Amino acid sequence: MADVKSGPNPLFLREEDLRQGIELLFYAYRDFTAEPDAMLARIGLGRAHHRVVYFVGRYPSITVTELLGILQITKQSLSRVLSDLVEQEYIAQRPGTKDRRQRLLTLTDKGVELERSLSDAQRARIAQAYRAAGASAVEGFRTVMLGIIDAEDRAKFPPPGKR
Amino acid sequence: MADVKSGPNPLFLREEDLRQGIELLFYAYRDFTAEPDAMLARIGLGRAHHRVVYFVGRYPSITVTELLGILQITKQSLSRVLSDLVEQEYIAQRPGTKDRRQRLLTLTDKGVELERSLSDAQRARIAQAYRAAGASAVEGFRTVMLGIIDAEDRAKFPPPGKR
DNA sequence: GGAAATAAGTCAACATGGCTGACGTAAAAT
DNA sequence: ATTTTACGTCAGCCATGTTGACTTATTTCC
């Protein structure tokens, strides 16, 4: 590997800590997504499908607008993957009862199974990291991650007491 | 928002913790990349360019092979963004002295400035999260993130003592 | 010294998943 | 009755990943 310390870029401690934070996020996300991506490729789907299946599993009967708010992509982008998933019967749509313009999304049995098999690799990775790190480290992890996430979405992560 | 607790998906505690871990990573990465992405879009570059500029800044005189190992993409994919960056003089190449087949990559002054302005938003986000969380939470964060990262790359993150 | 391996680059073609813009329909809200 | 909202769709563009095939220069190995 090229020498970190040499060259016109002497890193100081504080700066180094922040860089390390950036890189922890880069490497963790890279490795975290690699396994499900490989599984998805085998069945002709992509990471975008995984995200949709994941959040529909997480929030059964979620609306399209809510899903768009989470994913932060355009409805045209969502449409593409969502139609795939509906056509292939991973996801079912039904009209809302209160508001009949809505299409409430739920996983089919097939969808539940797909979601489980995809996220299992990720759950295993998290579980192993949590186990190795211990409860107080996990609490620190949670706290820092919440600080990185935009304030609007922090409410999605209720404190331990509320769970 | 759709009701988490209702429906055919009763979540239990342990399962819920793991899901929360998955989502912390999703939201953190989403928000972490949003600002630099917006800046990049204004100058006609993309996230891939940021990654290259970042790691060339991190490891001055890094070789193409080393960079490929970090990014875990094909050399054809890297080639595209790297040529952009060399053409636009963000990155300079020079042959290795020990091995003249290598093209050692370094940031130009212009590249240093780009890297700084892009990563500043990210550094600020990390710094704020670290400050709010406190030192022991940061240590926990580090530990859990390292557990998520594949073992091969953990050596890139020397323990505090070695820094 | 000659063969094989390695570092890097290139061309071509393709897939995925973002984006914008324009437009349509049904239902709800004002 | 009008406007707004939820959702969908068509068309086209761009960024960034992929595979496969092939070249050149240099180093390493026998």
CSV table of C-alpha atoms (C1' of nucleotides) in Angstrom, one decimal:
chain,number,residue,atom,x,y,z
A,1,MET,CA,0.0,0.0,0.0
A,2,ALA,CA,1.1,3.5,-0.7
A,3,ASP,CA,2.6,5.3,2.3
A,4,VAL,CA,0.0,7.3,4.3
A,5,LYS,CA,2.5,9.4,6.1
A,6,SER,CA,4.7,10.5,3.2
A,7,GLY,CA,4.0,13.2,0.6
A,8,PRO,CA,2.5,16.6,1.0
A,9,ASN,CA,-0.3,15.3,3.2
A,10,PRO,CA,0.7,15.1,6.9
A,11,LEU,CA,-2.4,14.1,8.8
A,12,PHE,CA,-3.0,15.3,12.3
A,13,LEU,CA,-4.9,13.5,15.0
A,14,ARG,CA,-8.3,15.1,14.8
A,15,GLU,CA,-8.3,15.1,11.0
A,16,GLU,CA,-7.3,11.5,11.1
A,17,ASP,CA,-10.2,10.6,13.4
A,18,LEU,CA,-12.7,12.1,11.0
A,19,ARG,CA,-11.1,10.4,8.0
A,20,GLN,CA,-11.4,7.2,9.9
A,21,GLY,CA,-15.1,7.8,10.4
A,22,ILE,CA,-15.6,8.4,6.7
A,23,GLU,CA,-13.8,5.2,5.9
A,24,LEU,CA,-15.6,3.1,8.4
A,25,LEU,CA,-18.8,4.1,6.7
A,26,PHE,CA,-17.4,3.4,3.3
A,27,TYR,CA,-16.0,0.0,4.0
A,28,ALA,CA,-18.9,-1.1,6.2
A,29,TYR,CA,-21.5,-0.2,3.6
A,30,ARG,CA,-19.4,-1.8,0.9
A,31,ASP,CA,-19.1,-5.1,2.7
A,32,PHE,CA,-22.6,-5.0,4.1
A,33,THR,CA,-24.2,-4.9,0.6
A,34,ALA,CA,-21.9,-7.3,-1.1
A,35,GLU,CA,-23.6,-10.5,-0.1
A,36,PRO,CA,-27.2,-9.6,-0.9
A,37,ASP,CA,-26.0,-8.1,-4.1
A,38,ALA,CA,-24.5,-11.4,-5.2
A,39,MET,CA,-27.7,-13.2,-4.3
A,40,LEU,CA,-29.8,-10.7,-6.1
A,41,ALA,CA,-27.7,-11.0,-9.3
A,42,ARG,CA,-28.5,-14.7,-9.4
A,43,ILE,CA,-32.2,-14.1,-9.7
A,44,GLY,CA,-32.0,-11.1,-12.0
A,45,LEU,CA,-32.8,-8.4,-9.4
A,46,GLY,CA,-30.7,-5.6,-8.0
A,47,ARG,CA,-30.0,-3.7,-4.9
A,48,ALA,CA,-33.0,-1.4,-5.5
A,49,HIS,CA,-35.3,-4.3,-5.4
A,50,HIS,CA,-33.8,-5.4,-2.1
A,51,ARG,CA,-34.4,-2.0,-0.6
A,52,VAL,CA,-38.1,-2.0,-1.6
A,53,VAL,CA,-38.7,-5.5,-0.4
A,54,TYR,CA,-36.9,-4.7,2.8
A,55,PHE,CA,-39.0,-1.6,3.7
A,56,VAL,CA,-42.3,-3.2,2.6
A,57,GLY,CA,-41.5,-6.0,4.9
A,58,ARG,CA,-40.6,-3.5,7.6
A,59,TYR,CA,-43.7,-1.5,7.2
A,60,PRO,CA,-46.5,-3.7,6.0
A,61,SER,CA,-49.2,-1.7,4.2
A,62,ILE,CA,-46.9,1.2,3.5
A,63,THR,CA,-48.0,3.6,0.8
A,64,VAL,CA,-46.0,4.5,-2.3
A,65,THR,CA,-45.5,8.0,-1.0
A,66,GLU,CA,-44.2,6.8,2.3
A,67,LEU,CA,-41.8,4.5,0.5
A,68,LEU,CA,-40.6,7.3,-1.7
A,69,GLY,CA,-39.9,9.4,1.4
A,70,ILE,CA,-37.7,6.7,2.9
A,71,LEU,CA,-35.8,5.8,-0.3
A,72,GLN,CA,-35.5,9.4,-1.4
A,73,ILE,CA,-35.7,8.6,-5.1
A,74,THR,CA,-38.2,9.6,-7.7
A,75,LYS,CA,-41.4,7.8,-8.3
A,76,GLN,CA,-40.2,6.9,-11.8
A,77,SER,CA,-37.2,5.1,-10.4
A,78,LEU,CA,-39.3,3.4,-7.8
A,79,SER,CA,-41.9,2.4,-10.4
A,80,ARG,CA,-39.5,0.4,-12.3
A,81,VAL,CA,-38.4,-1.9,-9.5
A,82,LEU,CA,-41.8,-2.0,-7.9
A,83,SER,CA,-43.5,-3.2,-11.1
A,84,ASP,CA,-40.9,-5.9,-11.4
A,85,LEU,CA,-41.7,-7.0,-7.8
A,86,VAL,CA,-45.5,-6.9,-8.3
A,87,GLU,CA,-45.3,-8.8,-11.6
A,88,GLN,CA,-43.1,-11.5,-10.1
A,89,GLU,CA,-45.5,-11.6,-7.1
A,90,TYR,CA,-43.1,-10.6,-4.4
A,91,ILE,CA,-45.3,-7.7,-3.5
A,92,ALA,CA,-49.1,-7.3,-3.5
A,93,GLN,CA,-51.0,-4.0,-3.8
A,94,ARG,CA,-54.4,-3.2,-2.5
A,95,PRO,CA,-56.3,0.0,-2.4
A,96,GLY,CA,-56.4,1.9,0.9
A,97,THR,CA,-59.7,1.8,2.7
A,98,LYS,CA,-59.6,5.3,4.1
A,99,ASP,CA,-58.1,6.8,1.0
A,100,ARG,CA,-58.8,4.7,-2.1
A,101,ARG,CA,-56.1,6.5,-4.2
A,102,GLN,CA,-53.5,4.8,-2.2
A,103,ARG,CA,-51.9,1.4,-3.2
A,104,LEU,CA,-51.0,-0.3,0.0
A,105,LEU,CA,-48.0,-2.5,-0.4
A,106,THR,CA,-47.4,-5.8,1.4
A,107,LEU,CA,-45.1,-8.8,0.9
A,108,THR,CA,-46.5,-12.0,-0.5
A,109,ASP,CA,-45.3,-15.3,1.0
A,110,LYS,CA,-42.8,-15.4,-1.8
A,111,GLY,CA,-41.8,-11.8,-0.9
A,112,VAL,CA,-41.4,-12.6,2.7
A,113,GLU,CA,-39.1,-15.5,1.8
A,114,LEU,CA,-37.0,-13.4,-0.5
A,115,GLU,CA,-36.7,-10.6,2.1
A,116,ARG,CA,-35.7,-13.1,4.7
A,117,SER,CA,-33.0,-14.8,2.6
A,118,LEU,CA,-31.6,-11.5,1.4
A,119,SER,CA,-31.5,-9.8,4.8
A,120,ASP,CA,-30.3,-12.9,6.6
A,121,ALA,CA,-26.7,-12.3,5.5
A,122,GLN,CA,-26.9,-8.7,6.8
A,123,ARG,CA,-28.6,-9.7,10.0
A,124,ALA,CA,-25.9,-12.3,10.6
A,125,ARG,CA,-23.2,-9.7,10.0
A,126,ILE,CA,-24.8,-7.3,12.4
A,127,ALA,CA,-25.4,-10.0,15.0
A,128,GLN,CA,-21.8,-11.1,14.9
A,129,ALA,CA,-20.5,-7.6,15.1
A,130,TYR,CA,-22.9,-6.8,18.0
A,131,ARG,CA,-21.9,-10.0,19.8
A,132,ALA,CA,-18.2,-9.4,19.4
A,133,ALA,CA,-18.5,-5.7,20.5
A,134,GLY,CA,-20.8,-6.1,23.5
A,135,ALA,CA,-23.8,-4.2,24.7
A,136,SER,CA,-22.2,-0.9,25.6
A,137,ALA,CA,-20.4,-0.6,22.3
A,138,VAL,CA,-23.6,-1.3,20.6
A,139,GLU,CA,-25.2,1.6,22.5
A,140,GLY,CA,-22.3,3.8,21.4
A,141,PHE,CA,-22.7,2.7,17.8
A,142,ARG,CA,-26.4,3.5,17.9
A,143,THR,CA,-25.8,6.9,19.3
A,144,VAL,CA,-23.1,7.9,16.7
A,145,MET,CA,-25.2,6.5,13.8
A,146,LEU,CA,-28.2,8.5,15.0
A,147,GLY,CA,-26.0,11.6,15.1
A,148,ILE,CA,-25.0,11.0,11.5
A,149,ILE,CA,-28.6,10.5,10.3
A,150,ASP,CA,-30.6,13.7,9.5
A,151,ALA,CA,-32.7,14.7,12.5
A,152,GLU,CA,-36.0,14.1,10.7
A,153,ASP,CA,-35.4,10.4,10.6
A,154,ARG,CA,-34.1,9.9,14.1
A,155,ALA,CA,-37.6,9.3,15.4
A,156,LYS,CA,-37.6,6.0,13.4
A,157,PHE,CA,-35.3,4.7,16.0
A,158,PRO,CA,-37.0,4.7,19.4
A,159,PRO,CA,-34.8,4.5,22.5
A,160,PRO,CA,-34.5,1.1,24.1
A,161,GLY,CA,-37.0,2.0,26.8
A,162,LYS,CA,-39.7,2.6,24.2
A,163,ARG,CA,-39.3,-0.9,22.6
B,1,MET,CA,-46.5,6.0,8.3
B,2,ALA,CA,-47.8,2.4,8.0
B,3,ASP,CA,-48.1,0.6,11.3
B,4,VAL,CA,-45.0,-1.3,12.2
B,5,LYS,CA,-46.6,-3.5,14.8
B,6,SER,CA,-49.8,-4.7,13.0
B,7,GLY,CA,-50.1,-7.2,10.2
B,8,PRO,CA,-48.5,-10.6,9.8
B,9,ASN,CA,-45.1,-9.4,10.9
B,10,PRO,CA,-44.8,-9.4,14.7
B,11,LEU,CA,-41.3,-8.3,15.5
B,12,PHE,CA,-39.5,-9.7,18.5
B,13,LEU,CA,-36.8,-7.9,20.4
B,14,ARG,CA,-33.7,-9.5,19.0
B,15,GLU,CA,-35.0,-9.4,15.5
B,16,GLU,CA,-35.9,-5.8,16.0
B,17,ASP,CA,-32.4,-4.9,17.2
B,18,LEU,CA,-30.9,-6.4,14.0
B,19,ARG,CA,-33.3,-4.7,11.8
B,20,GLN,CA,-32.5,-1.5,13.5
B,21,GLY,CA,-28.8,-2.1,12.8
B,22,ILE,CA,-29.6,-2.6,9.1
B,23,GLU,CA,-31.6,0.6,9.0
B,24,LEU,CA,-29.0,2.6,10.8
B,25,LEU,CA,-26.6,1.7,8.1
B,26,PHE,CA,-29.1,2.5,5.3
B,27,TYR,CA,-30.1,5.9,6.6
B,28,ALA,CA,-26.6,6.9,7.7
B,29,TYR,CA,-25.1,6.1,4.3
B,30,ARG,CA,-28.0,7.8,2.5
B,31,ASP,CA,-27.6,11.0,4.4
B,32,PHE,CA,-23.8,10.8,4.5
B,33,THR,CA,-23.6,10.8,0.7
B,34,ALA,CA,-26.3,13.3,-0.1
B,35,GLU,CA,-24.4,16.5,0.3
B,36,PRO,CA,-21.2,15.6,-1.6
B,37,ASP,CA,-23.5,14.1,-4.3
B,38,ALA,CA,-25.3,17.4,-4.7
B,39,MET,CA,-22.0,19.3,-5.0
B,40,LEU,CA,-20.6,16.8,-7.5
B,41,ALA,CA,-23.6,17.1,-9.7
B,42,ARG,CA,-23.0,20.9,-10.0
B,43,ILE,CA,-19.6,20.3,-11.5
B,44,GLY,CA,-20.6,17.3,-13.7
B,45,LEU,CA,-19.0,14.6,-11.6
B,46,GLY,CA,-20.4,11.7,-9.6
B,47,ARG,CA,-20.0,9.8,-6.5
B,48,ALA,CA,-17.4,7.5,-8.2
B,49,HIS,CA,-15.2,10.5,-8.8
B,50,HIS,CA,-15.4,11.4,-5.1
B,51,ARG,CA,-14.4,8.0,-4.0
B,52,VAL,CA,-11.3,8.1,-6.3
B,53,VAL,CA,-10.3,11.6,-5.2
B,54,TYR,CA,-10.9,10.7,-1.6
B,55,PHE,CA,-8.6,7.6,-1.6
B,56,VAL,CA,-5.9,9.2,-3.7
B,57,GLY,CA,-5.9,12.0,-1.2
B,58,ARG,CA,-5.8,9.4,1.6
B,59,TYR,CA,-3.0,7.4,0.1
B,60,PRO,CA,-0.7,9.7,-2.0
B,61,SER,CA,1.2,7.7,-4.7
B,62,ILE,CA,-1.3,4.9,-4.5
B,63,THR,CA,-1.2,2.5,-7.5
B,64,VAL,CA,-4.1,1.7,-9.7
B,65,THR,CA,-4.1,-1.9,-8.4
B,66,GLU,CA,-4.3,-0.8,-4.8
B,67,LEU,CA,-7.1,1.6,-5.6
B,68,LEU,CA,-9.0,-1.2,-7.4
B,69,GLY,CA,-8.6,-3.3,-4.3
B,70,ILE,CA,-10.1,-0.7,-2.1
B,71,LEU,CA,-13.0,0.3,-4.4
B,72,GLN,CA,-13.7,-3.3,-5.4
B,73,ILE,CA,-14.8,-2.4,-8.9
B,74,THR,CA,-13.3,-3.4,-12.3
B,75,LYS,CA,-10.5,-1.5,-13.8
B,76,GLN,CA,-12.7,-0.6,-16.7
B,77,SER,CA,-15.1,1.2,-14.3
B,78,LEU,CA,-12.2,2.9,-12.6
B,79,SER,CA,-10.7,3.8,-15.9
B,80,ARG,CA,-13.6,6.0,-16.8
B,81,VAL,CA,-13.7,8.1,-13.8
B,82,LEU,CA,-9.9,8.2,-13.4
B,83,SER,CA,-9.4,9.5,-17.0
B,84,ASP,CA,-12.0,12.2,-16.3
B,85,LEU,CA,-10.0,13.2,-13.2
B,86,VAL,CA,-6.7,13.2,-15.0
B,87,GLU,CA,-8.0,15.1,-18.0
B,88,GLN,CA,-9.5,17.7,-15.7
B,89,GLU,CA,-6.2,17.8,-13.8
B,90,TYR,CA,-7.6,16.8,-10.4
B,91,ILE,CA,-5.1,13.9,-10.4
B,92,ALA,CA,-1.6,13.5,-11.7
B,93,GLN,CA,0.0,10.2,-12.7
B,94,ARG,CA,3.7,9.4,-12.7
B,95,PRO,CA,5.6,6.2,-13.3
B,96,GLY,CA,6.8,4.2,-10.2
B,97,THR,CA,10.5,4.3,-9.7
B,98,LYS,CA,10.9,0.8,-8.3
B,99,ASP,CA,8.4,-0.6,-10.8
B,100,ARG,CA,8.0,1.5,-13.9
B,101,ARG,CA,4.8,-0.3,-15.0
B,102,GLN,CA,3.0,1.4,-12.2
B,103,ARG,CA,1.2,4.7,-12.5
B,104,LEU,CA,1.4,6.4,-9.1
B,105,LEU,CA,-1.6,8.6,-8.5
B,106,THR,CA,-1.5,11.9,-6.6
B,107,LEU,CA,-3.8,14.8,-6.2
B,108,THR,CA,-2.9,18.1,-7.9
B,109,ASP,CA,-3.5,21.3,-6.0
B,110,LYS,CA,-6.9,21.5,-7.7
B,111,GLY,CA,-7.6,17.9,-6.7
B,112,VAL,CA,-6.7,18.6,-3.1
B,113,GLU,CA,-9.1,21.5,-3.1
B,114,LEU,CA,-11.9,19.4,-4.6
B,115,GLU,CA,-11.3,16.6,-2.1
B,116,ARG,CA,-11.4,19.0,0.8
B,117,SER,CA,-14.6,20.7,-0.3
B,118,LEU,CA,-16.3,17.4,-0.9
B,119,SER,CA,-15.3,15.7,2.2
B,120,ASP,CA,-15.8,18.7,4.4
B,121,ALA,CA,-19.5,18.2,4.6
B,122,GLN,CA,-18.9,14.6,5.6
B,123,ARG,CA,-16.2,15.5,8.1
B,124,ALA,CA,-18.5,18.1,9.6
B,125,ARG,CA,-21.3,15.5,9.9
B,126,ILE,CA,-19.0,13.0,11.6
B,127,ALA,CA,-17.5,15.6,13.8
B,128,GLN,CA,-20.9,16.8,15.0
B,129,ALA,CA,-22.0,13.2,15.6
B,130,TYR,CA,-18.8,12.4,17.5
B,131,ARG,CA,-19.1,15.5,19.6
B,132,ALA,CA,-22.7,14.9,20.5
B,133,ALA,CA,-22.0,11.2,21.3
B,134,GLY,CA,-18.9,11.5,23.4
B,135,ALA,CA,-15.6,9.6,23.4
B,136,SER,CA,-16.8,6.2,24.8
B,137,ALA,CA,-19.7,6.1,22.3
B,138,VAL,CA,-17.3,6.8,19.5
B,139,GLU,CA,-15.1,3.9,20.7
B,140,GLY,CA,-18.2,1.7,20.6
B,141,PHE,CA,-19.1,2.9,17.1
B,142,ARG,CA,-15.6,2.1,15.9
B,143,THR,CA,-15.7,-1.4,17.4
B,144,VAL,CA,-19.1,-2.3,15.9
B,145,MET,CA,-18.2,-0.8,12.5
B,146,LEU,CA,-15.0,-2.8,12.5
B,147,GLY,CA,-17.0,-5.9,13.3
B,148,ILE,CA,-19.2,-5.3,10.2
B,149,ILE,CA,-16.2,-4.7,7.9
B,150,ASP,CA,-14.6,-7.8,6.4
B,151,ALA,CA,-11.6,-9.0,8.5
B,152,GLU,CA,-9.1,-8.3,5.6
B,153,ASP,CA,-9.7,-4.6,5.8
B,154,ARG,CA,-9.7,-4.1,9.6
B,155,ALA,CA,-6.0,-3.6,9.6
B,156,LYS,CA,-6.6,-0.3,7.8
B,157,PHE,CA,-7.9,1.0,11.2
B,158,PRO,CA,-5.1,0.9,13.7
B,159,PRO,CA,-6.1,1.0,17.3
B,160,PRO,CA,-5.8,4.4,19.1
B,161,GLY,CA,-2.5,3.4,20.7
B,162,LYS,CA,-0.8,2.9,17.3
B,163,ARG,CA,-1.9,6.4,16.1
C,1,DG,C1',18.0,-15.2,-22.0
C,2,DG,C1',13.5,-16.5,-22.9
C,3,DA,C1',8.9,-17.4,-21.1
C,4,DA,C1',5.4,-16.2,-18.0
C,5,DA,C1',3.3,-13.1,-15.0
C,6,DT,C1',1.9,-8.6,-13.8
C,7,DA,C1',0.5,-3.4,-14.1
C,8,DA,C1',-2.0,-0.7,-16.8
C,9,DG,C1',-4.9,0.6,-20.6
C,10,DT,C1',-8.4,0.2,-24.3
C,11,DC,C1',-12.6,-0.9,-27.1
C,12,DA,C1',-17.1,-2.6,-27.3
C,13,DA,C1',-21.4,-3.9,-25.6
C,14,DC,C1',-24.6,-4.3,-22.0
C,15,DA,C1',-27.5,-3.7,-17.4
C,16,DT,C1',-29.0,-1.1,-13.4
C,17,DG,C1',-30.8,2.5,-11.3
C,18,DG,C1',-30.7,7.2,-10.8
C,19,DC,C1',-32.7,11.6,-13.2
C,20,DT,C1',-36.0,15.2,-15.9
C,21,DG,C1',-40.1,16.4,-18.3
C,22,DA,C1',-44.7,15.8,-19.8
C,23,DC,C1',-49.0,13.9,-19.3
C,24,DG,C1',-53.2,11.1,-17.5
C,25,DT,C1',-56.6,9.3,-14.1
C,26,DA,C1',-59.0,8.7,-9.9
C,27,DA,C1',-60.1,10.3,-5.5
C,28,DA,C1',-60.0,13.6,-1.8
C,29,DA,C1',-59.9,18.1,0.0
C,30,DT,C1',-61.1,23.0,-0.2
D,1,DA,C1',-66.8,22.9,-8.7
D,2,DT,C1',-62.0,23.5,-8.6
D,3,DT,C1',-57.8,22.2,-6.9
D,4,DT,C1',-54.8,19.2,-4.9
D,5,DT,C1',-53.0,14.7,-4.0
D,6,DA,C1',-51.7,9.7,-4.9
D,7,DC,C1',-50.3,7.1,-8.3
D,8,DG,C1',-49.0,5.6,-12.8
D,9,DT,C1',-46.7,5.9,-17.4
D,10,DC,C1',-43.9,7.1,-21.6
D,11,DA,C1',-39.7,8.7,-23.3
D,12,DG,C1',-35.1,9.8,-23.1
D,13,DC,C1',-30.7,10.8,-20.7
D,14,DC,C1',-26.7,9.9,-17.6
D,15,DA,C1',-23.6,7.6,-14.3
D,16,DT,C1',-21.6,3.7,-13.0
D,17,DG,C1',-21.4,-0.9,-12.6
D,18,DT,C1',-20.5,-5.4,-15.5
D,19,DT,C1',-18.1,-9.1,-19.1
D,20,DG,C1',-14.9,-10.2,-22.7
D,21,DA,C1',-11.2,-9.6,-25.7
D,22,DC,C1',-6.9,-7.7,-26.7
D,23,DT,C1',-2.4,-4.6,-26.4
D,24,DT,C1',1.9,-2.8,-24.4
D,25,DA,C1',5.5,-2.3,-21.2
D,26,DT,C1',7.9,-4.2,-17.6
D,27,DT,C1',9.2,-7.4,-14.2
D,28,DT,C1',9.9,-12.0,-12.4
D,29,DC,C1',11.0,-16.6,-12.7
D,30,DC,C1',13.2,-20.8,-14.5
